XYZ file of C-alpha atoms in Angstrom:
604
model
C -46.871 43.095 -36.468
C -44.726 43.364 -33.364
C -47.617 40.811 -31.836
C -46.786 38.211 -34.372
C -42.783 38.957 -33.419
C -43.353 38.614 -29.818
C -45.444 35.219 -30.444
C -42.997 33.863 -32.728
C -39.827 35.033 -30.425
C -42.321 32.960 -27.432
C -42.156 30.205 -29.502
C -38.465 29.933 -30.383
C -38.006 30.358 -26.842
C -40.699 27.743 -26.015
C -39.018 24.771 -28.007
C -35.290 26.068 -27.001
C -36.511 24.962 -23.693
C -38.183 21.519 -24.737
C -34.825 21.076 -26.735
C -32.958 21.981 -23.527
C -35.250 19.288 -21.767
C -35.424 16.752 -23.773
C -31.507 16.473 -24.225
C -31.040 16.540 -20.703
C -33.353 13.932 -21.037
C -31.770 11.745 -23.355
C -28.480 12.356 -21.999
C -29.387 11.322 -18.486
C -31.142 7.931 -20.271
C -27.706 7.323 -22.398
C -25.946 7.811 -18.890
C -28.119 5.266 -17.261
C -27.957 2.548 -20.150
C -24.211 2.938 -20.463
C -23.814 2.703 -16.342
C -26.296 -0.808 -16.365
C -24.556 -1.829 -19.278
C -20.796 -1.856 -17.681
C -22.424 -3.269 -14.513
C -23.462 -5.932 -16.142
C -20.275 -6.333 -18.306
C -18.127 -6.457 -14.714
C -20.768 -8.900 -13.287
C -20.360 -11.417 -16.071
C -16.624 -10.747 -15.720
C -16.782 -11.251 -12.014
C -18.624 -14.628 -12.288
C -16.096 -15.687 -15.343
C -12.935 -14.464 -13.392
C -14.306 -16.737 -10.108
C -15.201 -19.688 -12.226
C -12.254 -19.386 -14.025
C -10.188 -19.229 -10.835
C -11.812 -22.359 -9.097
C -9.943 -21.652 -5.725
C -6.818 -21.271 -8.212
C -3.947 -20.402 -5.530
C -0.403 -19.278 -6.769
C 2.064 -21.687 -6.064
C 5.835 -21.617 -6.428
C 7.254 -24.688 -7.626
C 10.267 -26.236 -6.539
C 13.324 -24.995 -7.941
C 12.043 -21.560 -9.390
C 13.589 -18.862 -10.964
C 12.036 -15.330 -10.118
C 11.866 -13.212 -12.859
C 12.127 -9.923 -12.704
C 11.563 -7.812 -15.452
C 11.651 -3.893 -14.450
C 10.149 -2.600 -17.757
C 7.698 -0.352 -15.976
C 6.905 2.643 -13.292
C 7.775 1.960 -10.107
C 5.693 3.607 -7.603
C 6.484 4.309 -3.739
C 3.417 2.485 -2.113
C 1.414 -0.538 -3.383
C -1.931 0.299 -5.807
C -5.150 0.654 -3.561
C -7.091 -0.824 -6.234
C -10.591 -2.728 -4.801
C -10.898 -4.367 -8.182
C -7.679 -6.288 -7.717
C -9.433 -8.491 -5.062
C -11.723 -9.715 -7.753
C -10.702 -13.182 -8.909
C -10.003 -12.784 -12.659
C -10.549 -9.500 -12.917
C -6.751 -8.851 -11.443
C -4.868 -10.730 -13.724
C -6.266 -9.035 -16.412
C -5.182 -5.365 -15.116
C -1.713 -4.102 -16.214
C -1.043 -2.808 -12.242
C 3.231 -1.747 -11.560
C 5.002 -3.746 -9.026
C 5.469 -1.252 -6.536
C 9.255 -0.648 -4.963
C 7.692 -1.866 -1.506
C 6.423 -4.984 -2.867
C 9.888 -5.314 -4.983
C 11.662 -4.992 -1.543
C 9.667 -7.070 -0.161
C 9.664 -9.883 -2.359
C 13.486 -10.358 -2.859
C 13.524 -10.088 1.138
C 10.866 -13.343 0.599
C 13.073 -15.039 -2.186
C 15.899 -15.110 -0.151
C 14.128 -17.384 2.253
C 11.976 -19.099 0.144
C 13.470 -22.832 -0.258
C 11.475 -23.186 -3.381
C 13.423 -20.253 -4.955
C 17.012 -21.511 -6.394
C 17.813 -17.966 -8.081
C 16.830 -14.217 -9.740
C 16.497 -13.623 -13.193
C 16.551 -10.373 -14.003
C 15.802 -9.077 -17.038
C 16.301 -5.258 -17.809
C 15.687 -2.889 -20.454
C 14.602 0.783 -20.193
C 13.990 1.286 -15.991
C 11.735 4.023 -15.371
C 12.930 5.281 -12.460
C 15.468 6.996 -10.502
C 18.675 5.926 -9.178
C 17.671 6.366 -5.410
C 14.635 4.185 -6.246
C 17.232 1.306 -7.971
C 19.897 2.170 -4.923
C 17.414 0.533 -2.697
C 16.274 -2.516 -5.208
C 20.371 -2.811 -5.553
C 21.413 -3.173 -2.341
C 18.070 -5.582 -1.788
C 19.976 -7.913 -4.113
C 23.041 -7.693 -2.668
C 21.482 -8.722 0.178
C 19.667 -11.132 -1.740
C 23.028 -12.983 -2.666
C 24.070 -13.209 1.044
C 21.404 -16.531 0.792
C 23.931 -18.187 -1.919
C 21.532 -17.813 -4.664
C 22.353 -16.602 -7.486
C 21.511 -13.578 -9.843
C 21.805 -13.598 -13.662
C 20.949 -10.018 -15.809
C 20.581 -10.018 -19.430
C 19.918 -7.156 -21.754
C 19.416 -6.285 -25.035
C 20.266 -2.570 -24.259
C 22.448 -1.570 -20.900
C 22.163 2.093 -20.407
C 24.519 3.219 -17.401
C 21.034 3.081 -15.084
C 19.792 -0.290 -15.739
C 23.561 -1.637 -16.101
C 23.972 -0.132 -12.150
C 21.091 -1.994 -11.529
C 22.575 -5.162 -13.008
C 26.444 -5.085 -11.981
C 25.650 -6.602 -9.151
C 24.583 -9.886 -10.742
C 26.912 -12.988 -10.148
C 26.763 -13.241 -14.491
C 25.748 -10.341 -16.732
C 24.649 -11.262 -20.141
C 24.599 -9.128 -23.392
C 23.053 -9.836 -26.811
C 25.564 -10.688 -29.398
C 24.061 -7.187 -31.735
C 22.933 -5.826 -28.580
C 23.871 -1.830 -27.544
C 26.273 -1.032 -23.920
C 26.462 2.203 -23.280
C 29.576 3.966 -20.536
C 30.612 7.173 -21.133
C 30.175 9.061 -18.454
C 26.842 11.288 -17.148
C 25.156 14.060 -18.816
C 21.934 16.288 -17.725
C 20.429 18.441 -20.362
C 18.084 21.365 -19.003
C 15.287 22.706 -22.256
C 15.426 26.752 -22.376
C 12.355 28.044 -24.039
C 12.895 32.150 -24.340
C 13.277 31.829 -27.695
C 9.776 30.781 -28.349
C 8.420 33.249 -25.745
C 10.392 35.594 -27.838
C 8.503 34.556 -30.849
C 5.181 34.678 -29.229
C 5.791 38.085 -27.521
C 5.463 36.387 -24.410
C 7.553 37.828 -21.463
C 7.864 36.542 -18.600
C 8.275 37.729 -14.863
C 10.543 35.519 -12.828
C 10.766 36.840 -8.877
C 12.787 34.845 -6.709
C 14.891 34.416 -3.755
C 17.696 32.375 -3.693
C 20.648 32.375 -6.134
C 20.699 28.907 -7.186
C 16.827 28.824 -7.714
C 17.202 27.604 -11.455
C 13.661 26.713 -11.669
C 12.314 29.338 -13.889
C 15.053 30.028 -15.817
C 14.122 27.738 -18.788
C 11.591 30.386 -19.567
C 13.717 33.622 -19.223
C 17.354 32.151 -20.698
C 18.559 30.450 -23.709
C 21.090 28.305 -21.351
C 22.332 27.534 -18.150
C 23.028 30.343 -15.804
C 26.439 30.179 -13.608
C 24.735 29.405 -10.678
C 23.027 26.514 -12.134
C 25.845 25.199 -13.864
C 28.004 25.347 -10.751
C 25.115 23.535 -8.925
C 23.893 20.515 -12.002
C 28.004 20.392 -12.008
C 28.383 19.466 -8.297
C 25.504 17.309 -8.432
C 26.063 15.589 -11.471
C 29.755 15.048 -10.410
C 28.657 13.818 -6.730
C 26.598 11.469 -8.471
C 28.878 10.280 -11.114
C 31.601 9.754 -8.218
C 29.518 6.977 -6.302
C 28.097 5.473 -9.207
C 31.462 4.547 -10.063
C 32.451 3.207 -6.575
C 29.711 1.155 -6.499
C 30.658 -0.120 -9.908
C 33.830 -0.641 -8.557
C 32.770 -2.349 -5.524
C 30.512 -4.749 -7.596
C 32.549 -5.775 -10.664
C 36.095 -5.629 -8.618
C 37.358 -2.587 -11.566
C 38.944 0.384 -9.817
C 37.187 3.565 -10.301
C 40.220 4.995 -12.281
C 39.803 2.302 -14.745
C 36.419 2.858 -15.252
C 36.728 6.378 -15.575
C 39.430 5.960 -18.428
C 36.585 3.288 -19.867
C 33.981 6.124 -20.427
C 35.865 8.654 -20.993
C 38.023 7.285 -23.635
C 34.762 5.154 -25.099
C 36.352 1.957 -25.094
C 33.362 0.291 -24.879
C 31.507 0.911 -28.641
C 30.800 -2.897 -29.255
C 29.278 -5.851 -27.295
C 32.654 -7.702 -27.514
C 34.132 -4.427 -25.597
C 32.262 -4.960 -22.693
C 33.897 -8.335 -22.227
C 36.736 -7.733 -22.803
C 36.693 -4.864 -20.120
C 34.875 -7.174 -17.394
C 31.541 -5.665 -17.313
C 29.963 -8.145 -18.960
C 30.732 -11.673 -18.560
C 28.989 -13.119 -22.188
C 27.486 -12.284 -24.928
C 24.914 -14.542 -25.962
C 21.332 -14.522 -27.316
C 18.447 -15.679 -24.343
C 17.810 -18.668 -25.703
C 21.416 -19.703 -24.999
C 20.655 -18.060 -21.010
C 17.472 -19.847 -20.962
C 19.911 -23.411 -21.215
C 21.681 -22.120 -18.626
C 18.839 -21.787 -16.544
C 17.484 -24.949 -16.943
C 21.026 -26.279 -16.110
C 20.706 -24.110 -12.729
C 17.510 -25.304 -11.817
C 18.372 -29.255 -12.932
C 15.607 -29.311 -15.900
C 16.814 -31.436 -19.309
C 17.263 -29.404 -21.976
C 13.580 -30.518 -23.460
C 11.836 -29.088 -20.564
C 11.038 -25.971 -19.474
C 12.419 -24.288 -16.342
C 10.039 -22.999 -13.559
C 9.613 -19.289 -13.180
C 7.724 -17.324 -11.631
C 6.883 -13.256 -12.056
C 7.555 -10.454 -10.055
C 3.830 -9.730 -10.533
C 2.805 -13.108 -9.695
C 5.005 -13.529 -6.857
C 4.174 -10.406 -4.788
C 0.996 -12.731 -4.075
C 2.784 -15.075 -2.143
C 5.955 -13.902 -1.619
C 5.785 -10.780 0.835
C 8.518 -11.094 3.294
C 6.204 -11.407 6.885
C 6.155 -8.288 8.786
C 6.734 -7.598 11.975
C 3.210 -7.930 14.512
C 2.336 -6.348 17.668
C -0.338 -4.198 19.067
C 2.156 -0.654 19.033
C 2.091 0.477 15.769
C 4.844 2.845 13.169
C 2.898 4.774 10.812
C 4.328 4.698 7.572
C 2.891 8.101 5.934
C 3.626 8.465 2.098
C 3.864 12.101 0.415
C 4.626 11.237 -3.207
C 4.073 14.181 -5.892
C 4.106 18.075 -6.659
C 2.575 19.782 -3.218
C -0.793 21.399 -3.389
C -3.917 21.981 -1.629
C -6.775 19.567 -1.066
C -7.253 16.063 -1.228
C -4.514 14.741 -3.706
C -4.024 11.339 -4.319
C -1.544 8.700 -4.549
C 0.594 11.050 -7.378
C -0.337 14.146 -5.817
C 0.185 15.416 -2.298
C -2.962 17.054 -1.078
C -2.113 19.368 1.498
C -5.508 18.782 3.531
C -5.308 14.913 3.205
C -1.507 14.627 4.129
C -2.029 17.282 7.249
C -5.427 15.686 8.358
C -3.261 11.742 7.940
C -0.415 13.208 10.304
C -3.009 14.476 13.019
C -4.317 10.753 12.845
C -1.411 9.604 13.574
C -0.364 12.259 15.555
C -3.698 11.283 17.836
C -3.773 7.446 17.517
C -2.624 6.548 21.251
C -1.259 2.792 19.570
C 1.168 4.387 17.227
C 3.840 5.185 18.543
C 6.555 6.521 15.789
C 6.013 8.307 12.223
C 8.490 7.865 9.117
C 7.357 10.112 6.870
C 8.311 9.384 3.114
C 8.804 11.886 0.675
C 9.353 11.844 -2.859
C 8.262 15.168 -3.844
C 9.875 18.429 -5.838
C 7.982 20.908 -3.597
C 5.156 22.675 -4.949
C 2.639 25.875 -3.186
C 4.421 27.378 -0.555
C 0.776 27.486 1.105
C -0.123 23.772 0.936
C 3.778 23.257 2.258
C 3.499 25.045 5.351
C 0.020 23.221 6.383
C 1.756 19.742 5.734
C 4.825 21.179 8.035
C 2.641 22.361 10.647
C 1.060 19.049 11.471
C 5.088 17.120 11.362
C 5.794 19.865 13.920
C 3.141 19.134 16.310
C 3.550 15.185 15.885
C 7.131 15.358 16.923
C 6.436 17.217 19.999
C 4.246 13.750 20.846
C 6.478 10.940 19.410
C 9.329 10.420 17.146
C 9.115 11.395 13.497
C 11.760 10.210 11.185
C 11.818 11.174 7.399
C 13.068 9.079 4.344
C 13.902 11.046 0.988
C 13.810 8.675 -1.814
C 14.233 10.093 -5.809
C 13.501 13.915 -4.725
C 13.116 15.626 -1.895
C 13.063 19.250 -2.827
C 12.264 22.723 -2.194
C 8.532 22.358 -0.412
C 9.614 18.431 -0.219
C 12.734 19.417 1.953
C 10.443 21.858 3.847
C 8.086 19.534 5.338
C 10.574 17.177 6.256
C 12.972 19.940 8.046
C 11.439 19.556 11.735
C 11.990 15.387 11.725
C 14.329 14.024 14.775
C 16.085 12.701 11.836
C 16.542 12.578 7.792
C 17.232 9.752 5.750
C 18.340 10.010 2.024
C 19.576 7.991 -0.415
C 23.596 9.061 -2.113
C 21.920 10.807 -5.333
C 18.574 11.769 -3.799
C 17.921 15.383 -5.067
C 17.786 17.155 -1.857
C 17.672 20.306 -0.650
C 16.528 23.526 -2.980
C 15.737 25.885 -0.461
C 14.419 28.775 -2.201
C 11.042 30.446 -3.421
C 9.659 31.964 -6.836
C 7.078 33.253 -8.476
C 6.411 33.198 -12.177
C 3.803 35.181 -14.554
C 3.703 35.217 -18.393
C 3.001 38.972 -19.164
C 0.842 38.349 -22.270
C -0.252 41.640 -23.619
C 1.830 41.763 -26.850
C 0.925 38.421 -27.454
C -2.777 39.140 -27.303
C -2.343 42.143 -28.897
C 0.253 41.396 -31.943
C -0.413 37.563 -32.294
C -4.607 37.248 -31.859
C -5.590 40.868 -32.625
C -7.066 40.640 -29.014
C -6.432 43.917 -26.411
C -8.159 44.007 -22.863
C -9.514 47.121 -21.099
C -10.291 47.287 -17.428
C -11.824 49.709 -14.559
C -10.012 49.807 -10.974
C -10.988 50.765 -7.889
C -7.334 51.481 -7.081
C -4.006 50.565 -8.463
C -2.936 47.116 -7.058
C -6.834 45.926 -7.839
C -5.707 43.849 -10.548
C -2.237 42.884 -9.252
C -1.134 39.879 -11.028
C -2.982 40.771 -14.372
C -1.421 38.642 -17.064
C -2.624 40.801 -19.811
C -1.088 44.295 -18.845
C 2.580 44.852 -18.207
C 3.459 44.426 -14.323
C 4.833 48.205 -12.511
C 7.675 48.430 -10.506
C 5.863 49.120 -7.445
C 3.885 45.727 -8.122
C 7.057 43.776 -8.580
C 8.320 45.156 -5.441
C 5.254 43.769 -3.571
C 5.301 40.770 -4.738
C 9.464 40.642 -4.126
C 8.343 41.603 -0.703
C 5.878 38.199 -0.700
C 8.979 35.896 -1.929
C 11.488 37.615 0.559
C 9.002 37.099 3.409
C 8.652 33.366 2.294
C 12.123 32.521 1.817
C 13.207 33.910 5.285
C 10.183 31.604 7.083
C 12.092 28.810 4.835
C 15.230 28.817 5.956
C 13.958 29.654 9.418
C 12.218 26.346 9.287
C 15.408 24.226 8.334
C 17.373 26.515 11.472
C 15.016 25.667 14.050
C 14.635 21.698 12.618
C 18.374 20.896 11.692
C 19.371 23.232 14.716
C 22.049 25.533 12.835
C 22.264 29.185 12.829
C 20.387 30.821 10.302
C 23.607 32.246 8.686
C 24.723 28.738 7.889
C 21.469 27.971 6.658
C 21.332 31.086 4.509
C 25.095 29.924 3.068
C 23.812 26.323 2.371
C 20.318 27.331 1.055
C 20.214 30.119 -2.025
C 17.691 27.480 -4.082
C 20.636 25.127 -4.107
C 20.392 21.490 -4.817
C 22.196 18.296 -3.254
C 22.788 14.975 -4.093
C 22.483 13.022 -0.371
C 25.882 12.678 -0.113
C 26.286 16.209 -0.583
C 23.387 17.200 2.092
C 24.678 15.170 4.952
C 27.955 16.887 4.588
C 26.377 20.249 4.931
C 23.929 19.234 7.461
C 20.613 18.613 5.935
C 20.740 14.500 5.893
C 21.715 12.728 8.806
C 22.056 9.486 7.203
C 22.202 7.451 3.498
C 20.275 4.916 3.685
C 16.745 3.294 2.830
C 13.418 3.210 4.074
C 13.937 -0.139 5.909
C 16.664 2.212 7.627
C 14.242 5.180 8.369
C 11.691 2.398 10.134
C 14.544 0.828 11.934
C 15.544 4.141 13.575
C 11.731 5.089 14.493
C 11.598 2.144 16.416
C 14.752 2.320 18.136
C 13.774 6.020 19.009
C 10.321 4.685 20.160
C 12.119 1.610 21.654
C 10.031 -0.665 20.096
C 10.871 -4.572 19.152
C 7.698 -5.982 18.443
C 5.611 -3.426 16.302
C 3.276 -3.362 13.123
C 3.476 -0.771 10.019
C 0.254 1.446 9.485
C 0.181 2.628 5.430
C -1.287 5.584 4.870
C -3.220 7.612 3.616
C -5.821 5.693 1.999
C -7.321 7.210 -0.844
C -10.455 6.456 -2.608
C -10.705 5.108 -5.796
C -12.879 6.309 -8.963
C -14.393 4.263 -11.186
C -12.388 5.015 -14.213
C -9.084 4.878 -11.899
C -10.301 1.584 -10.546
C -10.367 0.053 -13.481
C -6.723 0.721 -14.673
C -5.419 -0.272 -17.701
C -8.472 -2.167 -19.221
C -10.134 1.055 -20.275
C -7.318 3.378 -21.245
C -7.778 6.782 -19.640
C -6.955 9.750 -21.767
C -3.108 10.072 -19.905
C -2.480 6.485 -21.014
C -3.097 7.353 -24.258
C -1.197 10.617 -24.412
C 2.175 8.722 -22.660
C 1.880 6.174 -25.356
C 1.833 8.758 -27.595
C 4.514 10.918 -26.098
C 6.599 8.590 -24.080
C 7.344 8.111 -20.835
C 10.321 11.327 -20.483
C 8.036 13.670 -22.600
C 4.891 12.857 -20.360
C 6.963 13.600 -17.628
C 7.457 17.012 -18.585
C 3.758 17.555 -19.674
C 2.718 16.095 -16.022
C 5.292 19.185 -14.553
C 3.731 21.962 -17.097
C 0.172 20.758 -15.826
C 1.252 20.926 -11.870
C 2.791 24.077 -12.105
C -0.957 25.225 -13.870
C -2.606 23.817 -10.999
C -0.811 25.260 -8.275
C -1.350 29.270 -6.890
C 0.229 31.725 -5.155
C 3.570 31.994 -4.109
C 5.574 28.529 -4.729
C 8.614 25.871 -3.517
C 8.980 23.993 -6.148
C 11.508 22.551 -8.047
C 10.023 21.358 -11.456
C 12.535 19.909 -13.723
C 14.113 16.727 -12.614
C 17.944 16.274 -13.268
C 17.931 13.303 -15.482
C 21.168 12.006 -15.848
C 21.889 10.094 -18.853
C-alpha cells in the first residue's frame, strides 16, 4: 500500500512538471507570435506612414495663424521618442508639446514672415504658474514683432486667464464661465481614516515648518503650515495681480476689490470690468481671423499647430564647437536610473561627471523641477554639482518646484535662478512609518510573532509598536540629516549657519520670497540661467548639450497608440487625482531617511 502511494505521489509529481513545462512552453510560443505579430503590424505601418508621406514636408503658408491650444501636460525637455522619426507613424502619436519647444517656437513665430499672428486657445492648462510665467513673458516678447495675439475661452480659470491677459483681444463665450476671486490652496488630512483603520502613524522630523506628513497625523492645518501656505499663497497672489495689472492697464487695488467683492459672476461682467474685451461664440473669432489674415469670408484662414509647427519652427540655436550642458532633473529623487519623470540618482550623478569631464563643455545649468525625495539619492546628485563647480561654472534654474532634496542639490551652484511663485526652499527632513499592528490585529484577524537576536534587530517593524529608545535613534538619523542640510545651503549660499537655521525649519518660498532671504539670486527663466553660464564661462558663440538621454521601452515608445495602464487610470481619475496617486506611489518607492516635499500647493 504505501508502494502504490509513493508511485501515485511520483506521478502527480511527474505531470506537475510536464504541466510546468509545457506552459512555459506555450507561454514562450504566445510571446513569440504576439512579438512577430506587432513587428509586422509596425512594418506595414512603417511602409504605409512613408508612402503616405511621399517626401510630405510641413510648410507654413503665407499669412498663418499659429494656434496654440495648451490643453495638455507640459513637460520640461522634448520626448526622446525613436518612433517619432518614423514617417506616419508620428502623426499618429498623441506626444505633449514640450515648454522648450513652446519657447522655442513663439521665439520662431516672431520672425517667421509667413506668421501674421497667435491664436491661442485655452481651456484647463495643466501646469504650473512658473511653467506659464515663462510661456507669458515668451508672448510678451512675442508682441514686440507687431503681431498680434487673440485668446478665447470657453472657461477662464485665474491660471489660464494669466496666461491669456496678455493677449492684444481676449474673447469669452457668450454662456461661457470667468472665474476671479482670489487664490485658495486646500491641503487633504487623512487621520481620520487611519483612525478608522487603527492605523497610527510615526511622523519624526526636523524642521518646524516640515508640513509634509502632517496629512496623515492631523485633521487640519497646523500653525506652522498655515503661517507658511499663508505667506506663500499671499506672495503669490500679490504678483499675480501686478502682472494683471501690468497687462490689462487695471490697478491692483481694483482688481483686488474685483475678486474679493465677486463682481465678476457673468460673462457680461468681465467686460464690463476690462478683462475681457468680447463675448462672442468662435465662429464669430474665426471671421475675425480671416479678416486678420485677408481671407473672404468663404474661405478658410491658414493655421498651423503648435504640434505641427515645432517641426519647422524651432528658433535656430546658437553653434560653436564650446559647448553649455543643459542637464534636466525633473521628478521625485531616488536611486538608480530614473527616467525622464523620475530623477535617478545614479543616472543624474554619472550625467554631471560627463559633463563635469567633457573638456568642450564649458558651463552647466542644471534644471530642476523636483519636490525632493531620499535624502540618500540627494546627496549623490549634490556630490557630483560640487565637484563640477570646482571645474567650471554651474548655474541652476528652478522652474514649478524646487524643494526640499530639489533645493539641496542645487545649493552649491555659482548661482540660482527661480521663477516669482516657484516653490522653493523646504529645508527640512522626515521620516514616516504606519505602525500597523492593531490594524492587522483588529481589522484582518492577522497578529505577527518574531525571534531577535537583540532589540533594535527589527527596528523599523511596521507590525509592532515602535519603543522610545527606537524613536530616539531614528530622531538621532533625522537630526544628523537635517544639520548636513542646512550645512550644505551655508557653505553654497555662503551664510552663517544660524541664518540658515532661521530661514530653513522645512519652510517653503515662493521665488520672490527666497531671493529676499537669500536662497535665489535671481527671477527669471531658463533662457536667463543659460545666458548667465555663458557670461560666467565668457562664451559668445556656444552650442546646448541636452541631457541625459534615456532609453526608451517598447511599450513607452509607442505612446499613446497602445494605452499603458497609467493612461488608463488618469482617464479614469483625472489629471489632479493622478497626481496625487503618482505622489502616494513615489513616496512607496523611496527608502530610508527622506527630503521630500510631496503635496504640491495648488492654488485655485
Amino acid at each position: 500500500m504505501p508502494q502504490i502511494k509513493l508511485v501515485l505521489l511520483f506521478e502527480v509529481f511527474l505531470n506537475e512538471i510536464i504541466y510546468r513545462i509545457m506552459l512555459a512552453f506555450f507561454r514562450t510560443l504566445l510571446a513569440c507570435i504576439v512579438a512577430i505579430f506587432l513587428s509586422f503590424f509596425l512594418l506595414i505601418f512603417m511602409i504605409a506612414g512613408i508612402a503616405a508621406a511621399g517626401g510630405e514636408a510641413v510648410k507654413v503658408n503665407k499669412n498663418s495663424v499659429l494656434v496654440m491650444k495648451l490643453d495638455h501636460d507640459i513637460p520640461e525637455r522634448p520626448v526622446d521618442n525613436p518612433f517619432l522619426s518614423i514617417p506616419g507613424l508620428a502623426k499618429e502619436m498623441d506626444v505633449p508639446v514640450s515648454l522648450r519647444e513652446i519657447l522655442s517656437v513663439i521665439k520662431s513665430a516672431a520672425k517667421d514672415d509667413n506668421i501674421k499672428g497667435i491664436y491661442l486657445k485655452t481651456e484647463m492648462i495643466r501646469a504650473g504658474y512658473p511653467t506659464l510665467e515663462e510661456i507669458r513673458n515668451a508672448l510678451i516678447d512675442f508682441k514686440k514683432s507687431g503681431k498680434f495675439v487673440y485668446a478665447y475661452s470657453e472657461l477662464y480659470t485665474q491660471k489660464n486667464y494669466y496666461l491669456a491677459s496678455v493677449a492684444d483681444s481676449i474673447f469669452l463665450n457668450p454662456n461661457g464661465v470667468f472665474s476671479f476671486a482670489g487664490f485658495h490652496s486646500e491641503q487633504v488630512y487623512f487621520k481620520g481614516l487611519l483612525d478608522k483603520l487603527e492605523i497610527q502613524p510615526k511622523l519624526i522630523r526636523a524642521g518646524k515648518y516640515k508640513s509634509a506628513g502632517e496629512t496623515f497625523i492631523n485633521t487640519s492645518m497646523s500653525d506652522a503650515n498655515r503661517e507658511q501656505l499663508s505667506a506663500f499663497i499671499n506672495s503669490s497672489y500679490s504678483d499675480y495681480l501686478s502682472k494683471i495689472s501690468a497687462a490689462r492697464n487695471i490697478s491692483a487695488e481694483e482688481l483686488k476689490n474685483i475678486a474679493d467683492n465677486l463682481l465678476v459672476k457673468f460673462p457680461e461682467d468681465a467686460v464690463q470690468h476690462k478683462l475681457v474685451h468680447r463675448v462672442i461664440y468662435e465662429d464669430e473669432i474665426i471671421n475675425l481671423l480671416k479678416s486678420k489674415t485677408d481671407k473672404k469670408a468663404d474661405e478658410d484662414y491658414e493655421s498651423i499647430s503648435l504640434a505641427k509647427y515645432t517641426k519647422v519652427g524651432k528658433a535656430v540655436e546658437k553653434s560653436g564647437k564650446d559647448k553649455i550642458a543643459l542637464i534636466y532633473a525633473v521628478g521625485d529623487i531616488m536611486g538608480g536610473e530614473g527616467d525622464e519623470e523620475q530623477i535617478g540618482s545614479e543616472k543624474i550623478a554619472k550625467t554631471i561627471r560627463k559633463a563635469r569631464e567633457d573638456e568642450d563643455i564649458k558651463a552647466i545649468v542644471l534644471r530642476i523641477n523636483s519636490p525632493g525625495g531620499s535624502a540618500l539619492a540627494s546627496d549623490v546628485i549634490w556630490r557630483e554639482v560640487v565637484l563640477a563647480k570646482a571645474k567650471k561654472p554651474v548655474i541652476a534654474s528652478f522652474g514649478d518646484v524646487a524643494a526640499s532634496g530639489g533645493y539641496y542639490i542645487a545649493a552649491p551652484a555659482d548661482m540660482i535662478f527661480a521663477q516669482p511663485n516657484t516653490i522653493t526652499g523646504s529645508i527640512g527632513v522626515f521620516g514616516l512609518l504606519p505602525m500597523m499592528k492593531e490594524f492587522w490585529n483588529k481589522k484582518l484577524g492577522i497578529t505577527f510573532d518574531r525571534v531577535v537576536t537583540g532589540k533594535y534587530a527589527d527596528m523599523g517593524n511596521i507590525n509592532r509598536p515602535m519603543s522610545a529608545e527606537e524613536e530616539a535613534v531614528i530622531q538621532q538619523y533625522i537630526d544628523k540629516t537635517y544639520t548636513e542640510f542646512k550645512q550644505r545651503v551655508a557653505d553654497g549660499r555662503k551664510m552663517p549657519i544660524e541664518r540658515v537655521d532661521s530661514i530653513a525649519q522645512g519652510r517653503i518660498y515662493s521665488g520672490i520670497q527666497a531671493k529676499q532671504i537669500g536662497l535665489v539670486d535671481n527671477l527669471g527663466s531658463l533662457q536667463d540661467a543659460i545666458d548667465a553660464a555663458a557670461k560666467k564661462a565668457n562664451l559668445k558663440d556656444y552650442s546646448l548639450k541636452i541631457m541625459p538621454k534615456y532609453k526608451q521601452n517598447f511599450s513607452k515608445a509607442l505612446g499613446n497608440m497602445v494605452m499603458a495602464k497609467e493612461e488608463v487610470m488618469k482617464e479614469e481619475m483625472g489629471a489632479e487625482n493622478y497626481k496625487i496617486y503618482q505622489r502616494a506611489k513615489a513616496i512607496e518607492k523611496m527608502s530610508g531617511i527622506l527630503m521630500y516635499y510631496p503635496f504640491e500647493v495648488n492654488i485655485y
